[in-house]
Amino acid sequence: MKKNKVITAEEAIALIRENDVVTTTGFVQSCIPEALHAALEKRFVETGSPRGLTLIMTAGAGDSKGLGTGRLHHDGLLSRVIAANFGRMPKVAQAAQANRIRGYNLPQGVISQLYRACAAGQPGLFSKVGLKTYVDPRHGGAKVNELTTEDIVKLVEVDGEEWLFYTATKIDVAFIRATSSDPSGNLSFEKEALTLDCLAQAMAARNNGGIVIAQVERIVDDGFLLPKDVRVPGILVDCVVLAEPEMHRMNYGVMHDPALAGQIRVPVTGIKRMALNERKIIARRAAFELPPNGVVNLGVGAPEGISSVANEEKITPYITLTTEAGAVGGVLASGSSFGAATNADCIIDQNQMFDFYDGGGLDMTCLGMAECDEAGNVNTSKFGGKLNGCGGFINISQNARSVVFAGTFTAGGLEIAVQDGQVKIVQEGRARKFVTAVQQNTFSGPYAVERSQPVIYVTERCVFQLTREGLELIEVAPGIDIERDILAHMDFKPVVRNPVPMDARIFREEPMELISDLLNLDLKSRVSYDGERNILFINLEGWYCRVKSDMDELRMTIVEACRKAGQRVNAVINHDGFRLNENLYDDYAGMVQYLQANYYATTTRYATSAFLRLKMEEALTKRGVAPHVFERKEEAQAFVGTTEDKRARKKISPAVASAA
């Protein structure tokens, strides 16, 4: 006879012993087993037991005011916390900062994946995530205070490469949450916004001989749930607790939204248009980095505005937004529903999403920044005297193919005005963000440079780019004075070579027509042929090659023009203001090599940026291509004329002249 596993919350919580390791599910304010947290708090307050628990959690799970894991702040209840986010349980964070409990701030994806390691009986997880950050044992090993001494992160070498080994902590109790359960404990998630790590957490506890307690909102009869709808099988579940509706809200701000649960699809009438303020300026400039047909992750804060800009510019169909919580596609939710999505294409488990992210699946991410220093290091985890935690920031920022950090130039009271396309600083922020050294290193600039990862830093008044020499000022907003409005409010002087104006469209009320840039619709207008002189002019001024597909579009456009010319052409290319992602220089040189071998007689390029000229010359020389890169257009055209004269005197074919 099958056992009926449905019991009360009090009966389930009574099974927890002193010093147990407890893991719980939840993402920010969604999918939190509130009834279980409340019952654990009640038992401890009334009896003083259980004491000395270790809490393991992936993302923050609470409202920052005492709900969720914030209920577990009582002295003596916890002795250790392993979490990606402490900001959602501020009193627990304060206890850690006061050395009353031990604590580790691990990357969210690592904790998520460690559940699987625990479930499989493995000792831990090998990952490059966290190298060169505060998680690296050389920089603290993710310990949050002096009381914490045990090393759970080790630096190891495998086949000559550095890796971090994260030790798995065996789990005794797992709090998970679902929508429906039958008496045997089979669980389905039909009304949940996310599935998170519930299956992996249940397996980890069950295979360690621990207990799994599932909170649900309804009990259904045996045989009601279809096999493919069961996301956690009953063999993994020990207890099922039926929660009151108020304790089983979709999130703290929403009782239930079927569109977020994927039960229905709703018309999306459009996100409210943003006012032209500092947040919109930042979001607009960051939107220029969006890769066509790419997969994107957006962080909280300033990056969230990209969704609104993308909707206004009608480019939403050409990008796929994702969340680390597991949502793919649709319209990303914000506020209390952050992490979920309306009209999502798919919801996968959180640990699976981090597999995708860690493997390089993200084409671009846009994340916030609390502090940044001259080496390009970014801090989002510990600042202003508070332990916030890294969340998924380290996984995402280290492994995305392109990274945009976005935020206001200063913080605390910043006011700006946009008048006639010009930016005016009305009141400067009280706190500087660009500091000599970040308080905690959540993103390593030098490590990104080492791996040729493209990184830019977007503010309302300027844009920086990460280079081997450190942070370089590459764009300045109209109306902004570099000395007065930028350098005077930084603790260090960035590299300043030849910054160009930020795109003027950013500072106007009307839409920017960004879709033309994103889909390279204007590429053909950038290529023109002078038949009398046999010169192909390629104007790449201000053009941005984000991803390899952009380069493919450019190559096809040039090839088409050359074929129409019917002969090898003398190419003159304007690279003023041209931007090429750091990891594409070799591909770009390969494209030039191909064009030179098949379509060009001579090739000359000009760019006023000394840095760009140097990078292009290095890449072309490496490919064995003559690096004719000049500073001015006149020099480039003069070179073409000289080469033509030589060819005429020697009476040789364009192909031979090119090879010479």
XYZ file of C-alpha atoms in Angstrom:
660
model
C 0.000 0.000 0.000
C 1.379 3.428 -0.981
C 2.150 5.845 1.819
C 0.306 9.157 1.937
C 3.113 11.697 2.300
C 0.921 14.718 3.037
C 1.607 16.100 6.524
C 1.484 19.485 8.247
C 4.304 22.025 8.057
C 4.934 21.620 11.795
C 5.252 17.833 11.452
C 7.672 18.215 8.544
C 9.864 20.817 10.283
C 10.016 18.600 13.401
C 12.159 16.186 11.340
C 15.038 18.689 11.099
C 17.901 17.955 13.536
C 20.536 20.127 15.168
C 23.425 21.066 12.816
C 21.644 19.830 9.681
C 22.561 21.217 6.268
C 19.393 22.704 4.777
C 18.921 23.891 1.205
C 15.947 25.882 -0.031
C 14.627 26.957 -3.400
C 13.466 30.374 -4.627
C 14.675 33.112 -6.944
C 14.570 36.731 -5.716
C 10.839 36.983 -4.833
C 9.510 34.041 -6.856
C 8.875 30.362 -6.104
C 9.694 30.600 -2.387
C 8.389 27.865 -0.020
C 7.236 30.495 2.456
C 5.181 28.119 4.608
C 8.275 26.012 5.312
C 10.437 29.010 6.197
C 7.698 30.323 8.487
C 7.292 26.962 10.224
C 11.058 26.655 10.791
C 11.179 30.172 12.253
C 8.192 29.434 14.508
C 9.722 26.203 15.846
C 13.024 27.918 16.668
C 11.445 30.965 18.309
C 9.198 28.753 20.456
C 11.666 25.966 21.328
C 15.169 27.225 20.571
C 15.669 24.287 18.218
C 17.067 23.275 15.786
C 20.351 25.132 16.294
C 23.520 25.428 14.233
C 22.009 24.845 10.805
C 23.935 25.369 7.579
C 21.828 27.158 4.951
C 22.638 26.590 1.279
C 20.742 28.622 -1.278
C 21.349 29.531 -4.891
C 19.814 32.924 -5.570
C 18.456 35.362 -3.031
C 15.018 34.257 -1.816
C 13.117 36.932 0.073
C 11.703 40.432 0.071
C 14.673 42.063 1.890
C 12.318 42.888 4.776
C 12.192 39.613 6.663
C 10.303 37.151 4.480
C 11.796 34.101 2.759
C 15.231 33.197 4.084
C 15.151 36.515 5.946
C 13.074 34.654 8.560
C 16.142 32.628 9.550
C 18.117 35.498 11.092
C 17.535 34.538 14.749
C 20.770 34.089 16.737
C 21.689 30.441 17.066
C 19.460 29.125 14.287
C 22.191 29.358 11.640
C 25.888 28.692 12.098
C 26.939 28.837 8.441
C 25.545 30.149 5.152
C 26.642 29.249 1.610
C 24.835 31.562 -0.790
C 25.192 33.594 -3.956
C 23.117 36.471 -2.645
C 22.941 37.937 0.861
C 21.014 41.080 -0.075
C 17.623 39.381 0.240
C 18.301 38.486 3.888
C 19.972 41.624 5.304
C 19.883 40.525 8.960
C 21.642 37.277 8.054
C 24.179 39.321 6.079
C 24.710 41.547 9.129
C 25.313 38.474 11.282
C 27.947 37.325 8.803
C 29.620 40.735 8.727
C 29.648 40.774 12.539
C 31.374 37.362 12.621
C 28.421 35.709 14.365
C 28.067 33.065 11.642
C 30.424 31.625 9.040
C 29.685 32.379 5.417
C 30.686 31.886 1.801
C 29.557 33.926 -1.173
C 29.836 31.552 -4.137
C 28.726 32.222 -7.731
C 25.086 31.354 -8.262
C 25.731 28.963 -11.131
C 28.350 27.088 -9.125
C 25.940 26.450 -6.241
C 23.269 25.441 -8.729
C 25.593 22.935 -10.394
C 26.935 21.657 -7.060
C 23.491 20.208 -6.324
C 24.030 17.831 -9.230
C 27.478 16.920 -7.954
C 25.968 16.122 -4.547
C 23.228 14.072 -6.167
C 25.781 12.032 -8.119
C 27.949 11.417 -5.071
C 30.806 13.447 -6.528
C 33.258 15.332 -4.299
C 32.686 18.666 -5.994
C 32.811 20.709 -9.166
C 35.605 21.825 -11.485
C 34.972 25.248 -13.008
C 36.836 28.265 -14.344
C 34.082 30.508 -12.992
C 35.531 32.730 -10.293
C 39.160 32.687 -11.407
C 40.950 35.987 -10.641
C 37.950 37.255 -8.589
C 37.411 37.306 -4.813
C 36.248 33.677 -5.121
C 39.753 32.581 -6.168
C 41.686 31.247 -3.103
C 44.475 33.673 -3.980
C 42.012 36.516 -3.325
C 39.965 35.235 -0.390
C 38.331 31.998 -1.494
C 34.769 33.422 -1.246
C 34.921 33.696 2.566
C 32.801 36.592 3.842
C 34.488 37.143 7.230
C 37.393 36.275 9.530
C 35.374 33.636 11.392
C 35.237 31.562 8.210
C 38.479 29.629 7.872
C 37.708 26.354 6.093
C 38.664 26.308 2.406
C 35.851 25.077 0.170
C 37.404 26.500 -3.016
C 40.766 25.197 -4.209
C 43.009 26.276 -7.087
C 44.085 23.287 -9.179
C 45.902 22.721 -12.447
C 44.644 20.302 -15.099
C 46.668 19.815 -18.284
C 48.470 23.083 -17.693
C 45.290 25.120 -17.150
C 44.072 26.724 -13.958
C 40.734 25.596 -12.569
C 38.815 26.126 -9.370
C 37.561 23.084 -7.498
C 34.460 23.724 -5.416
C 33.885 21.227 -2.607
C 30.366 19.797 -2.456
C 28.592 20.084 0.907
C 26.333 17.124 1.618
C 22.700 18.087 2.129
C 20.457 16.766 4.913
C 17.203 18.635 4.196
C 15.808 20.135 0.988
C 12.926 22.628 0.931
C 11.396 22.637 -2.554
C 8.170 23.946 -4.018
C 5.727 22.808 -6.690
C 2.109 23.376 -7.678
C 0.538 19.930 -7.401
C 1.345 16.697 -5.613
C -0.363 13.368 -5.528
C -0.375 11.399 -2.243
C 2.833 9.644 -3.335
C 4.740 12.926 -3.669
C 4.957 13.170 -7.452
C 5.250 16.894 -8.191
C 4.180 19.080 -11.115
C 4.896 22.782 -11.656
C 2.038 23.962 -13.871
C 1.335 27.203 -11.977
C 4.951 28.038 -11.081
C 6.882 30.721 -12.918
C 10.137 28.718 -12.749
C 11.362 25.201 -11.953
C 14.791 26.318 -10.640
C 16.872 23.510 -9.041
C 14.120 21.562 -7.304
C 14.915 18.233 -8.976
C 18.666 18.476 -8.328
C 18.144 19.622 -4.714
C 15.748 16.754 -4.042
C 18.168 14.235 -5.521
C 21.070 15.667 -3.525
C 19.235 15.322 -0.199
C 17.658 11.951 -1.004
C 20.921 10.340 -2.100
C 22.636 11.602 1.061
C 20.038 9.864 3.206
C 18.385 13.172 3.994
C 14.780 14.324 3.725
C 12.926 16.274 1.034
C 10.015 18.492 2.046
C 7.843 19.827 -0.771
C 5.431 22.738 -0.396
C 2.466 22.677 -2.810
C -0.809 24.497 -3.281
C -3.001 21.481 -4.027
C -3.210 17.731 -3.632
C -4.450 15.672 -6.590
C -5.456 12.041 -6.814
C -3.090 9.230 -7.793
C -2.855 8.914 -11.571
C -3.985 12.492 -12.214
C -0.526 13.770 -13.174
C 0.778 12.777 -16.595
C 4.278 11.242 -16.466
C 5.887 14.020 -18.533
C 4.286 16.675 -16.329
C 5.965 15.277 -13.216
C 9.203 17.236 -12.762
C 10.158 15.683 -9.404
C 9.201 12.018 -8.898
C 7.717 10.842 -5.625
C 10.644 8.510 -4.961
C 12.652 11.620 -4.051
C 10.027 13.239 -1.803
C 9.518 12.392 1.876
C 6.917 14.955 2.952
C 4.347 17.108 1.199
C 3.001 20.236 2.903
C -0.203 21.852 1.648
C 0.259 25.613 1.987
C -2.326 28.320 2.526
C -2.787 30.499 -0.607
C -1.068 33.506 0.994
C 1.977 31.354 1.729
C 2.099 30.085 -1.843
C 2.013 33.287 -3.871
C 3.692 33.181 -7.274
C 5.864 35.928 -5.849
C 5.508 38.543 -3.141
C 3.913 41.011 -5.539
C 1.739 38.643 -7.619
C -0.730 36.027 -6.395
C -0.813 34.239 -9.744
C -0.232 35.261 -13.343
C -0.965 32.489 -15.888
C 1.111 34.295 -18.514
C 4.204 34.109 -16.273
C 3.423 30.451 -15.619
C 3.269 29.725 -19.350
C -0.345 28.580 -19.113
C -1.522 31.185 -21.614
C -0.006 33.619 -24.093
C -1.155 37.210 -23.885
C -0.930 40.089 -26.356
C 2.080 42.256 -25.617
C 0.935 45.800 -26.216
C 4.401 47.174 -25.632
C 6.493 48.238 -22.714
C 5.927 51.779 -21.515
C 8.221 54.189 -23.328
C 10.966 55.535 -21.089
C 11.504 59.229 -20.502
C 14.701 60.639 -22.002
C 16.748 60.605 -18.805
C 20.062 59.083 -17.728
C 18.606 55.556 -17.586
C 17.296 55.761 -21.127
C 20.557 57.241 -22.439
C 22.453 54.325 -20.908
C 19.952 51.747 -22.193
C 19.979 53.267 -25.696
C 23.758 53.251 -25.938
C 23.930 49.693 -24.589
C 21.302 48.625 -27.146
C 23.787 49.432 -29.926
C 25.749 46.407 -28.692
C 22.871 43.952 -29.138
C 23.888 41.122 -31.480
C 21.371 40.377 -34.261
C 19.715 36.999 -33.706
C 21.790 36.668 -30.543
C 21.077 35.283 -27.084
C 21.205 37.954 -24.382
C 21.059 38.222 -20.593
C 20.142 41.477 -18.863
C 20.947 42.309 -15.250
C 18.878 44.353 -12.825
C 18.935 48.144 -12.661
C 20.082 50.182 -15.642
C 20.352 47.121 -17.951
C 16.613 46.431 -17.577
C 15.935 49.535 -19.693
C 17.270 47.733 -22.755
C 14.014 45.765 -22.952
C 12.042 48.999 -23.239
C 14.423 50.439 -25.829
C 14.374 47.208 -27.843
C 10.576 47.322 -27.870
C 10.531 50.985 -28.918
C 13.040 50.304 -31.703
C 11.087 47.202 -32.841
C 14.143 44.954 -32.558
C 12.737 42.563 -29.943
C 12.020 39.854 -32.578
C 15.705 39.831 -33.534
C 17.121 38.998 -30.106
C 16.363 36.259 -27.585
C 16.376 37.386 -23.981
C 17.078 34.862 -21.234
C 17.296 34.841 -17.453
C 19.689 32.821 -15.322
C 16.620 31.473 -13.516
C 15.739 29.450 -16.629
C 13.433 31.566 -18.828
C 14.134 31.581 -22.572
C 12.470 34.137 -24.839
C 9.352 36.184 -24.300
C 9.205 39.492 -22.456
C 11.356 39.495 -19.350
C 9.537 40.422 -16.170
C 10.805 42.975 -13.668
C 10.049 44.000 -10.111
C 8.815 41.198 -7.879
C 8.542 38.912 -10.940
C 12.204 39.344 -11.977
C 13.614 36.106 -13.349
C 10.382 35.043 -15.025
C 9.055 35.957 -18.478
C 5.697 36.531 -20.122
C 5.144 34.392 -23.243
C 8.422 32.527 -22.699
C 9.448 30.017 -25.346
C 10.763 27.615 -22.743
C 11.544 27.233 -19.042
C 14.540 25.069 -18.182
C 16.098 24.260 -14.830
C 18.448 26.875 -13.409
C 21.478 24.553 -13.373
C 20.907 23.778 -17.059
C 20.808 27.472 -17.897
C 24.137 27.957 -16.160
C 25.574 25.053 -18.161
C 24.565 26.997 -21.255
C 25.993 30.267 -19.926
C 29.260 28.744 -18.687
C 29.831 27.076 -22.035
C 29.716 30.398 -23.879
C 26.089 30.303 -25.009
C 25.458 33.986 -24.321
C 26.261 36.296 -27.227
C 26.024 39.340 -24.984
C 25.202 40.373 -21.463
C 24.506 43.789 -19.995
C 25.102 44.031 -16.249
C 25.190 46.769 -13.648
C 28.287 48.093 -11.886
C 28.712 49.571 -8.418
C 32.444 50.273 -8.722
C 35.036 50.127 -11.499
C 38.792 50.728 -11.441
C 41.468 51.580 -14.008
C 42.212 47.901 -14.724
C 38.562 47.362 -15.660
C 37.743 45.386 -12.511
C 34.093 45.676 -11.454
C 32.517 45.300 -8.020
C 28.850 44.434 -7.515
C 29.099 42.127 -4.497
C 30.318 44.166 -1.527
C 30.138 47.950 -1.362
C 28.770 50.776 0.740
C 29.381 48.746 3.884
C 26.928 46.049 2.792
C 27.404 42.412 1.815
C 25.169 42.041 -1.215
C 26.648 38.990 -2.913
C 27.548 38.202 -6.494
C 24.429 36.312 -7.577
C 24.909 35.016 -11.124
C 27.142 37.955 -12.055
C 30.426 36.020 -12.139
C 29.121 33.125 -14.252
C 27.472 35.492 -16.696
C 30.170 38.161 -17.007
C 33.078 35.745 -17.309
C 31.553 33.605 -20.035
C 29.459 35.880 -22.272
C 31.022 36.521 -25.678
C 30.547 40.258 -25.207
C 30.039 42.214 -21.978
C 28.469 45.615 -21.391
C 28.584 47.134 -17.927
C 25.971 49.845 -17.541
C 25.298 52.425 -14.878
C 25.390 56.106 -14.050
C 28.805 57.743 -13.885
C 28.304 58.754 -10.242
C 25.747 57.623 -7.654
C 23.589 59.282 -5.029
C 21.658 62.337 -6.158
C 22.831 62.585 -9.779
C 20.599 64.833 -11.906
C 21.034 65.509 -15.614
C 19.123 67.369 -18.300
C 18.974 66.714 -22.028
C 18.412 69.874 -24.064
C 18.745 70.191 -27.842
C 20.687 66.958 -28.036
C 23.164 68.053 -25.356
C 23.717 66.560 -21.904
C 24.034 68.882 -18.940
C 24.997 67.743 -15.439
C 22.541 69.575 -13.186
C 23.738 67.971 -9.972
C 26.657 65.569 -9.593
C 26.231 62.344 -7.642
C 27.739 62.180 -4.167
C 29.610 58.895 -4.665
C 32.251 58.105 -7.251
C 31.986 54.821 -9.127
C 35.321 54.990 -10.931
C 37.767 54.380 -8.106
C 41.460 53.597 -7.722
C 40.771 50.013 -6.627
C 37.432 48.233 -6.220
C 36.548 47.112 -2.697
C 35.850 43.600 -3.946
C 36.693 42.137 -7.334
C 33.558 40.559 -8.820
C 34.849 40.838 -12.412
C 38.512 40.755 -13.366
C 39.435 43.173 -16.143
C 42.946 41.732 -16.690
C 41.505 38.209 -16.949
C 39.055 39.437 -19.611
C 41.950 41.055 -21.523
C 43.921 37.829 -21.251
C 41.033 35.979 -22.924
C 40.345 38.734 -25.510
C 36.822 39.209 -24.157
C 35.194 42.419 -25.505
C 34.112 44.667 -22.611
C 32.711 48.203 -22.592
C 31.412 50.407 -19.779
C 28.419 52.604 -20.643
C 27.370 55.669 -18.641
C 25.077 58.603 -19.374
C 28.014 60.863 -20.283
C 30.677 58.609 -21.789
C 31.741 55.119 -22.801
C 34.929 53.282 -21.835
C 36.485 50.243 -23.474
C 38.717 47.661 -21.804
C 42.168 47.523 -23.417
C 45.543 46.058 -22.500
C 46.517 49.473 -21.127
C 43.402 49.594 -18.947
C 40.205 51.595 -19.308
C 40.124 53.784 -22.419
C 37.678 56.649 -22.949
C 36.234 56.009 -26.416
C 33.007 58.048 -26.586
C 31.774 61.267 -25.018
C 28.205 62.582 -24.931
C 27.498 65.899 -26.653
C 27.652 68.765 -24.179
C 30.038 66.933 -21.862
C 33.470 68.398 -21.166
C 36.084 65.669 -20.647
C 38.082 67.498 -17.981
C 35.167 69.053 -16.094
C 32.531 66.303 -16.285
C 34.576 63.095 -16.560
C 38.190 63.228 -15.370
C 37.387 65.497 -12.420
C 35.063 62.819 -11.000
C 37.363 59.795 -11.334
C 40.034 58.574 -8.920
C 42.278 57.657 -11.845
C 42.982 58.941 -15.322
C 41.861 56.569 -18.076
C 43.608 56.189 -21.400
C 42.482 59.084 -23.592
C 43.492 58.782 -27.238
C 40.857 59.987 -29.628
C 37.354 59.696 -28.147
C 34.494 60.228 -30.579
C 31.017 61.664 -29.896
C 28.339 59.240 -28.742
C 25.723 58.698 -31.454
C 23.569 61.839 -31.674
C 20.394 59.763 -32.053
C 20.701 58.657 -28.431
C 19.909 62.174 -27.209
C 16.782 62.851 -29.265
C 13.192 62.086 -28.324
C 12.303 60.193 -31.496
C 13.224 56.514 -32.062
C 16.789 55.901 -33.260
C 15.933 53.534 -36.156
C 18.352 51.125 -34.540
C 17.034 48.226 -36.583
C 19.018 49.448 -39.608
C 22.254 49.241 -37.628
C 21.390 45.940 -36.024
C 20.492 44.183 -39.263
C 23.200 45.902 -41.332
C 20.546 47.307 -43.652
C 22.766 50.237 -44.614
C 25.842 48.219 -45.598
C 25.220 48.496 -49.340
C 25.070 52.266 -49.073
C 28.515 52.184 -47.462
C 30.149 50.634 -50.546
C 30.585 52.607 -53.792
C 32.641 52.019 -56.942
C 34.465 54.626 -59.073
C 34.770 52.956 -62.481
C 37.084 55.575 -64.008
C 39.753 55.085 -61.349
C 38.783 51.496 -60.513
C 38.510 52.364 -56.809
C 36.083 50.671 -54.441
C 35.302 52.983 -51.526
C 34.199 51.180 -48.368
C 32.968 53.561 -45.693
C 32.977 51.819 -42.305
C 32.937 55.073 -40.340
C 31.044 54.543 -37.084
C 30.142 50.961 -38.044
C 30.327 48.319 -35.351
C 31.178 44.696 -36.114
C 29.617 42.955 -33.107
C 29.587 39.296 -34.100
C 30.897 37.076 -36.876
C 27.598 37.269 -38.752
C 28.146 41.042 -39.116
C 31.456 40.282 -40.787
C 29.806 37.750 -43.081
C 27.307 40.417 -44.165
C 30.157 42.837 -44.877
C 32.101 40.268 -46.878
C 29.084 39.397 -49.019
C 28.385 43.090 -49.678
C 31.977 43.723 -50.775
C 32.126 40.583 -52.919
C 28.899 41.589 -54.673
C 30.322 45.044 -55.468
C 33.597 43.554 -56.750
C 31.793 41.111 -59.018
C 29.775 43.951 -60.509
C 33.034 45.811 -61.210
C 34.173 42.830 -63.295
C 37.850 43.190 -62.354
C 40.163 43.400 -59.400
C 39.621 46.703 -57.635
C 41.694 49.121 -55.590
C 39.984 49.206 -52.214
C 40.082 52.279 -49.986
C 38.509 51.660 -46.590
C 37.524 54.300 -44.041
C 37.853 52.895 -40.515
C 37.231 56.162 -38.648
C 35.098 55.381 -35.610
C 34.953 51.746 -36.723
C 34.635 49.248 -33.869
C 35.545 45.607 -33.974
C 34.958 43.224 -31.098
C 38.236 42.219 -29.507
C 37.791 38.537 -30.307
C 37.161 39.181 -34.024
C 40.465 40.758 -35.126
C 41.862 37.491 -36.467
C 38.602 36.717 -38.270
C 38.653 40.209 -39.754
C 42.215 39.722 -40.976
C 41.119 36.407 -42.482
C 38.342 38.173 -44.384
C 40.815 40.759 -45.705
C 43.173 37.976 -46.722
C 40.360 36.274 -48.658
C 39.280 39.493 -50.398
C 42.857 40.391 -51.270
C 43.489 36.957 -52.731
C 40.347 36.992 -54.856
C 39.027 40.519 -55.497
C 41.463 43.306 -54.541
C 44.322 44.681 -56.607
C 45.475 46.964 -53.789
C 44.109 47.698 -50.350
C 44.587 50.796 -48.221
C 42.907 51.697 -44.983
C 42.802 54.816 -42.863
C 41.786 55.411 -39.265
C 42.507 58.331 -36.961
C 42.573 55.981 -33.963
C 46.194 54.991 -33.353
C 45.045 52.050 -31.236
C 42.819 50.691 -34.002
C 45.597 51.118 -36.580
C 47.990 49.205 -34.349
C 45.522 46.365 -33.709
C 44.700 46.026 -37.414
C 48.348 46.109 -38.414
C 49.123 43.364 -35.888
C 46.267 41.166 -37.113
C 47.056 41.678 -40.812
C 50.791 41.093 -40.376
C 50.043 37.880 -38.505
C 48.088 36.720 -41.570
C 50.885 37.754 -43.944
C 48.823 40.599 -45.429
C 50.538 43.932 -46.168
C 49.240 46.260 -43.414
C 48.686 49.510 -45.330
C 46.823 51.419 -42.628
C 47.119 55.212 -42.765
C 46.023 58.010 -40.462
C 44.367 60.178 -43.097
C 42.220 59.644 -46.147
C 44.608 61.683 -48.332
C 47.501 59.370 -47.449
C 45.456 56.309 -48.348
C 44.350 57.738 -51.704
C 47.897 58.887 -52.476
C 49.079 55.342 -51.860
C 46.517 54.032 -54.341
C 47.731 56.563 -56.931
C 51.373 55.615 -56.420
C 50.558 51.941 -56.754
C 48.579 52.580 -59.939
C 51.548 54.482 -61.434
C 53.896 51.620 -60.599
C 51.528 49.139 -62.182
C 51.259 51.216 -65.360
C 55.058 51.560 -65.646
C 55.665 47.877 -65.063
C 52.642 46.830 -67.183
C 51.796 43.930 -64.941
C 48.429 42.496 -63.971
C 46.567 43.780 -60.902
C 46.862 40.338 -59.293
C 50.653 40.345 -59.602
C 50.839 43.957 -58.373
C 48.757 43.035 -55.369
C 51.010 40.119 -54.540
C 54.058 42.372 -54.886
